[in-house]
Short mmCIF file of C-alpha atoms in Angstrom, two decimals:
data_model
loop_
_atom_site.label_atom_id
_atom_site.label_comp_id
_atom_site.label_asym_id
_atom_site.label_seq_id
_atom_site.Cartn_x
_atom_site.Cartn_y
_atom_site.Cartn_z
CA UNK A 80 93.83 117.77 97.02
CA UNK A 81 91.66 119.86 94.80
CA UNK A 82 94.02 120.95 92.11
CA UNK A 83 91.98 123.54 90.27
CA UNK A 84 91.88 126.87 91.93
CA UNK A 85 95.34 126.35 93.36
CA UNK A 86 97.24 127.13 90.26
CA UNK A 87 100.53 127.20 92.02
CA UNK A 88 100.22 123.94 93.87
CA UNK A 89 102.94 122.44 91.75
CA UNK A 90 105.50 124.69 93.29
CA UNK A 91 104.35 124.64 96.85
CA UNK A 92 106.21 121.49 97.78
CA UNK A 93 109.43 122.50 96.10
CA UNK A 94 110.43 125.10 98.57
CA UNK A 95 109.72 126.44 101.98
CA UNK A 96 110.80 123.40 103.89
CA UNK A 97 114.44 123.47 103.01
CA UNK A 98 115.41 127.06 103.62
CA UNK A 99 116.43 127.79 107.16
CA UNK A 100 116.56 131.57 107.29
CA UNK A 101 117.22 131.90 110.99
CA UNK A 102 120.68 130.49 111.25
CA UNK A 103 121.64 130.00 114.87
CA UNK A 104 125.35 130.17 114.10
CA UNK A 105 127.30 133.38 113.84
CA UNK A 106 129.57 132.25 111.02
CA UNK A 107 129.44 134.41 107.93
CA UNK A 108 126.99 133.17 105.38
CA UNK A 109 128.37 131.43 102.36
CA UNK A 110 127.20 133.05 99.12
CA UNK A 111 123.93 131.51 97.98
CA UNK A 112 124.29 128.57 95.63
CA UNK A 113 123.77 129.54 92.03
CA UNK A 114 120.67 127.39 91.73
CA UNK A 115 118.93 128.90 94.73
CA UNK A 116 115.52 130.08 93.61
CA UNK A 117 114.43 133.65 94.00
CA UNK A 118 110.91 133.47 95.36
CA UNK A 119 108.27 134.70 92.98
CA UNK A 120 105.27 136.71 94.13
CA UNK A 121 103.11 133.60 94.30
CA UNK A 122 105.73 131.58 96.12
CA UNK A 123 105.97 134.32 98.75
CA UNK A 124 102.18 134.33 98.98
CA UNK A 125 102.21 130.55 99.47
CA UNK A 126 104.83 130.76 102.19
CA UNK A 127 102.94 133.53 103.96
CA UNK A 128 99.73 131.49 103.84
CA UNK A 129 101.52 128.43 105.20
CA UNK A 130 103.04 130.45 108.05
CA UNK A 131 99.67 131.96 108.94
CA UNK A 132 97.94 128.56 108.93
CA UNK A 133 100.61 127.22 111.27
CA UNK A 134 100.52 130.31 113.53
CA UNK A 135 96.74 130.09 113.83
CA UNK A 136 96.97 126.40 114.72
CA UNK A 137 94.93 125.25 111.71
CA UNK A 138 97.67 122.88 110.53
CA UNK A 139 101.01 121.96 112.02
CA UNK A 140 104.33 122.07 110.23
CA UNK A 141 104.58 118.33 110.76
CA UNK A 142 101.22 117.72 109.06
CA UNK A 143 102.40 119.71 106.03
CA UNK A 144 105.66 117.80 105.98
CA UNK A 145 103.80 114.48 106.20
CA UNK A 146 101.49 115.47 103.35
CA UNK A 147 104.50 116.33 101.17
CA UNK A 148 106.22 113.12 102.14
CA UNK A 149 103.09 111.13 101.28
CA UNK A 150 102.67 112.79 97.89
CA UNK A 151 106.31 112.25 97.05
CA UNK A 152 105.99 108.57 97.98
CA UNK A 153 103.45 107.84 95.21
CA UNK A 154 105.08 106.60 92.02
CA UNK A 155 103.80 105.25 88.69
CA UNK A 156 104.50 101.77 90.08
CA UNK A 157 101.12 101.98 91.79
CA UNK A 158 99.40 102.71 88.47
CA UNK A 159 101.35 99.87 86.84
CA UNK A 160 100.19 97.39 89.49
CA UNK A 161 96.59 98.46 88.81
CA UNK A 162 97.00 98.04 85.04
CA UNK A 163 98.64 94.63 85.34
CA UNK A 164 95.91 93.40 87.67
CA UNK A 165 93.32 94.55 85.13
CA UNK A 166 95.18 92.62 82.42
CA UNK A 167 94.99 89.37 84.34
CA UNK A 168 91.78 89.70 86.36
CA UNK A 169 88.68 90.31 84.19
CA UNK A 170 86.41 90.98 87.18
CA UNK A 171 88.82 93.63 88.47
CA UNK A 172 89.08 95.18 85.02
CA UNK A 173 85.28 95.45 84.88
CA UNK A 174 85.21 97.19 88.27
CA UNK A 175 88.06 99.48 87.24
CA UNK A 176 86.23 100.65 84.12
CA UNK A 177 82.88 100.99 85.91
CA UNK A 178 84.11 102.75 89.04
CA UNK A 179 87.78 103.65 88.80
CA UNK A 180 87.79 105.47 92.13
CA UNK A 181 86.73 102.44 94.18
CA UNK A 182 88.83 100.03 92.17
CA UNK A 183 92.09 101.96 92.63
CA UNK A 184 91.39 102.68 96.30
CA UNK A 185 91.07 98.91 96.69
CA UNK A 186 94.67 98.67 95.40
CA UNK A 187 95.95 101.10 98.01
CA UNK A 188 95.44 104.44 96.25
CA UNK A 189 93.70 107.31 98.00
CA UNK A 190 91.63 109.37 95.59
CA UNK A 191 90.27 111.60 98.35
CA UNK A 192 87.47 113.80 96.98
CA UNK A 193 88.46 113.27 93.36
CA UNK A 194 87.02 110.68 91.00
CA UNK A 195 89.12 108.47 88.80
CA UNK A 196 87.92 107.52 85.34
CA UNK A 197 89.88 104.76 83.64
CA UNK A 198 89.79 104.86 79.85
CA UNK A 199 90.66 101.69 77.99
CA UNK A 200 92.81 101.52 74.89
CA UNK A 201 91.43 99.05 72.35
CA UNK A 202 92.33 98.11 68.78
CA UNK A 203 89.85 100.85 67.77
CA UNK A 204 90.61 103.67 70.24
CA UNK A 205 93.78 105.23 71.64
CA UNK A 206 93.33 107.55 74.64
CA UNK A 207 95.55 110.41 75.74
CA UNK A 208 95.16 112.69 78.76
CA UNK A 209 95.68 116.41 79.27
CA UNK A 210 94.45 119.27 81.42
CA UNK A 211 94.35 122.39 79.28
CA UNK A 212 93.29 124.62 82.20
CA UNK A 213 96.20 123.82 84.52
CA UNK A 214 97.86 120.49 85.18
CA UNK A 215 95.32 118.07 86.67
CA UNK A 216 96.89 114.64 86.72
CA UNK A 217 95.98 111.31 88.34
CA UNK A 218 98.49 111.97 91.15
CA UNK A 219 96.89 109.44 93.48
CA UNK A 220 97.97 106.64 91.15
CA UNK A 221 100.95 108.10 89.23
CA UNK A 222 102.54 110.56 91.67
CA UNK A 223 103.71 113.98 90.53
CA UNK A 224 103.30 114.89 86.86
CA UNK A 225 106.33 115.23 84.59
CA UNK A 226 107.26 118.79 83.66
CA UNK A 227 106.25 118.34 80.03
CA UNK A 228 102.71 117.45 81.14
CA UNK A 229 102.45 120.86 82.81
CA UNK A 230 104.02 122.75 79.92
CA UNK A 231 101.95 125.19 77.92
CA UNK A 232 103.18 123.50 74.76
CA UNK A 233 101.85 120.03 75.60
CA UNK A 234 98.60 121.40 77.02
CA UNK A 235 97.82 123.58 74.02
CA UNK A 236 99.03 121.25 71.28
CA UNK A 237 97.80 117.81 72.33
CA UNK A 238 94.18 118.92 72.03
CA UNK A 239 94.52 120.32 68.52
CA UNK A 240 97.16 118.11 66.93
CA UNK A 241 97.34 115.00 69.12
CA UNK A 242 98.80 112.76 66.42
CA UNK A 243 101.67 115.16 65.78
CA UNK A 244 102.41 115.39 69.50
CA UNK A 245 102.21 111.60 69.89
CA UNK A 246 104.68 111.18 67.00
CA UNK A 247 107.08 113.52 68.76
CA UNK A 248 106.87 111.11 71.72
CA UNK A 249 107.70 108.28 69.30
CA UNK A 250 104.14 106.98 69.23
CA UNK A 251 102.58 106.63 65.79
CA UNK A 252 98.89 105.76 65.88
CA UNK A 253 97.48 104.34 62.61
CA UNK A 254 94.72 106.44 61.01
CA UNK A 255 92.21 103.61 61.38
CA UNK A 256 92.52 103.92 65.18
CA UNK A 257 90.51 106.77 66.71
CA UNK A 258 92.64 109.09 68.83
CA UNK A 259 90.56 110.27 71.79
CA UNK A 260 91.89 113.16 73.87
CA UNK A 261 90.57 113.63 77.42
CA UNK A 262 90.70 117.18 78.73
CA UNK A 263 90.29 117.01 82.54
CA UNK A 264 88.42 120.20 83.32
CA UNK A 265 86.58 119.19 86.49
CA UNK A 266 86.87 116.80 89.46
CA UNK A 267 87.58 113.75 87.32
CA UNK A 268 91.07 112.44 86.88
CA UNK A 269 91.86 110.13 83.99
CA UNK A 270 94.10 107.10 83.71
CA UNK A 271 94.74 105.22 80.48
CA UNK A 272 94.49 101.44 80.62
CA UNK A 273 96.91 100.38 77.86
CA UNK A 274 96.53 97.17 75.89
CA UNK A 275 98.61 94.23 76.98
CA UNK A 276 101.36 93.80 74.37
CA UNK A 277 101.57 90.69 72.22
CA UNK A 278 103.95 87.98 73.36
CA UNK A 279 103.62 88.64 77.08
CA UNK A 280 101.44 85.66 77.97
CA UNK A 281 104.21 83.89 79.87
CA UNK A 282 105.44 86.99 81.72
CA UNK A 283 105.01 87.26 85.46
CA UNK A 284 103.51 90.20 87.31
CA UNK A 285 106.79 91.96 88.11
CA UNK A 286 108.00 91.77 84.52
CA UNK A 287 104.66 93.04 83.21
CA UNK A 288 104.63 95.94 85.65
CA UNK A 289 107.99 97.10 84.25
CA UNK A 290 106.40 97.46 80.80
CA UNK A 291 103.68 99.78 82.08
CA UNK A 292 105.45 103.10 82.35
CA UNK A 293 104.05 106.45 83.40
CA UNK A 294 103.84 107.64 79.80
CA UNK A 295 101.78 104.59 78.81
CA UNK A 296 99.21 105.50 81.47
CA UNK A 297 99.05 109.12 80.26
CA UNK A 298 98.65 107.82 76.72
CA UNK A 299 101.74 109.25 75.03
CA UNK A 300 103.43 105.85 74.76
CA UNK A 301 102.55 102.18 74.37
CA UNK A 302 103.90 99.33 76.51
CA UNK A 303 106.50 97.35 74.60
CA UNK A 304 107.44 93.77 75.35
CA UNK B 81 70.86 125.18 81.07
CA UNK B 82 70.21 121.48 80.87
CA UNK B 83 70.15 119.11 83.82
CA UNK B 84 68.16 116.33 82.19
CA UNK B 85 70.69 115.26 79.59
CA UNK B 86 71.47 111.61 78.90
CA UNK B 87 74.20 109.81 77.00
CA UNK B 88 73.57 110.15 73.28
CA UNK B 89 72.01 113.63 73.48
CA UNK B 90 73.42 116.19 71.09
CA UNK B 91 74.39 119.36 72.91
CA UNK B 92 75.77 122.78 72.16
CA UNK B 93 78.16 124.58 74.49
CA UNK B 94 77.20 128.14 75.44
CA UNK B 95 79.08 130.66 73.34
CA UNK B 96 79.71 133.07 76.15
CA UNK B 97 82.74 134.81 77.61
CA UNK B 98 82.04 135.80 81.22
CA UNK B 99 84.87 136.98 83.45
CA UNK B 100 86.08 134.83 86.33
CA UNK B 101 87.12 131.25 86.95
CA UNK B 102 85.56 129.31 84.08
CA UNK B 103 86.19 125.61 83.51
CA UNK B 104 84.81 125.56 79.97
CA UNK B 105 87.78 126.10 77.65
CA UNK B 106 87.27 128.65 74.90
CA UNK B 107 87.97 126.05 72.20
CA UNK B 108 84.68 124.21 72.90
CA UNK B 109 82.44 127.25 73.37
CA UNK B 110 79.71 127.39 70.73
CA UNK B 111 80.59 123.86 69.52
CA UNK B 112 78.31 120.84 69.18
CA UNK B 113 79.01 117.46 70.68
CA UNK B 114 77.34 114.41 72.20
CA UNK B 115 76.88 113.55 75.89
CA UNK B 116 78.80 110.37 76.70
CA UNK B 117 78.56 110.15 80.52
CA UNK B 118 76.68 111.72 83.40
CA UNK B 119 79.04 112.15 86.35
CA UNK B 120 76.56 113.44 88.94
CA UNK B 121 76.22 116.72 90.80
CA UNK B 122 79.17 118.82 91.95
CA UNK B 123 79.75 122.17 93.58
CA UNK B 124 79.99 124.95 91.04
CA UNK B 125 83.69 125.84 90.65
CA UNK B 126 82.80 129.30 89.32
CA UNK B 127 81.35 130.39 92.65
CA UNK B 128 83.68 128.27 94.81
CA UNK B 129 86.53 130.24 93.24
CA UNK B 130 85.24 133.46 94.75
CA UNK B 131 84.80 132.10 98.25
CA UNK B 132 81.10 131.14 98.01
CA UNK B 133 79.58 127.74 98.81
CA UNK B 134 79.32 126.46 95.22
CA UNK B 135 75.60 125.79 95.66
CA UNK B 136 73.29 124.94 93.99
CA UNK B 137 75.09 121.84 92.78
CA UNK B 138 75.66 121.60 89.04
CA UNK B 139 75.38 118.40 87.07
CA UNK B 140 78.58 117.41 85.32
CA UNK B 141 78.64 115.69 81.94
CA UNK B 142 81.30 114.22 79.72
CA UNK B 143 80.79 115.53 76.21
CA UNK B 144 82.47 114.10 73.12
CA UNK B 145 83.36 116.29 70.16
CA UNK B 146 84.65 115.37 66.74
CA UNK B 147 88.07 117.00 66.39
CA UNK B 148 87.11 118.24 62.91
CA UNK B 149 84.25 120.17 64.54
CA UNK B 150 86.63 121.86 66.99
CA UNK B 151 89.50 122.76 64.69
CA UNK B 152 88.90 123.93 61.11
CA UNK B 153 92.30 122.63 59.96
CA UNK B 154 92.47 119.45 62.05
CA UNK B 155 95.28 117.29 60.67
CA UNK B 156 93.96 113.81 61.56
CA UNK B 157 91.11 111.51 60.50
CA UNK B 158 87.47 112.58 60.91
CA UNK B 159 86.99 109.81 63.46
CA UNK B 160 89.29 111.43 66.05
CA UNK B 161 87.51 112.78 69.12
CA UNK B 162 87.95 114.84 72.26
CA UNK B 163 86.14 114.16 75.54
CA UNK B 164 85.75 116.93 78.07
CA UNK B 165 83.87 117.50 81.34
CA UNK B 166 81.27 120.29 81.13
CA UNK B 167 78.80 121.56 83.76
CA UNK B 168 75.09 121.75 82.98
CA UNK B 169 74.85 125.54 82.83
CA UNK B 170 77.19 125.54 79.83
CA UNK B 171 75.08 123.08 77.82
CA UNK B 172 71.82 123.13 75.89
CA UNK B 173 70.22 120.51 73.67
CA UNK B 174 71.32 120.96 70.08
#
């Protein structure tokens, strides 16, 4: 999915497939639940576009459903399995840093037309990811982005005061470590390869994967043993 | 316009404010940085956004800026950086 240019893609899967407006039954309608969303202009536009695409036979409702189901099935566990393999397999780590797209596809991800760039945390550099233009996120390896990642506050502040934002996430980076922000403005998606924590040499793969959370791979947290 | 940039080249981002779908955030316009990667050639998002074919392809670079060059009151060490992806037609050699 090309995320730029579809600024409302984050909403498109949240609605539309769970509202049956043509109720076959004659019973009086219950009042709408309090949390039922009123469709915004752009949501209506999205629904209209979807209906037209289906009517014209360009996509089927089932294909749209499958695509949503697939996207919802991706979780940060995939990213964690990639990180942990890189921690224990130097050849894989080299491939991951040289060509992230191929290396994650090899682990079962599907980057599609997008490219993945993996940026490595070291004792000298701490990386953190943002998309100031919209909310580009390495969805193919982490799934859907958290709401704070898409917030105007995170997007505007992490570029100009990253250390303050990181502290608010509970992550204090010493001044001698360079903080490097990555603003994803094009077709590249970024994934942070965190450092393997001290004292984890005897841990097995499953235990290690639990340490590598979503936030560690965005760069707002560090894995803790 | 600069297609022949290589890692290590100092570049300046065009200080320009055209209307439309622009992928070069305002906070880097007019700023100087260093090319760190060459990503290859991509369709131009500025013309794709208005239903055209995005051709000719534009070369995409990763450019690294010092945070203190981007923000006059940056509150971290001088060694902090920001990497961002910029298309060739927004860059010139500095």
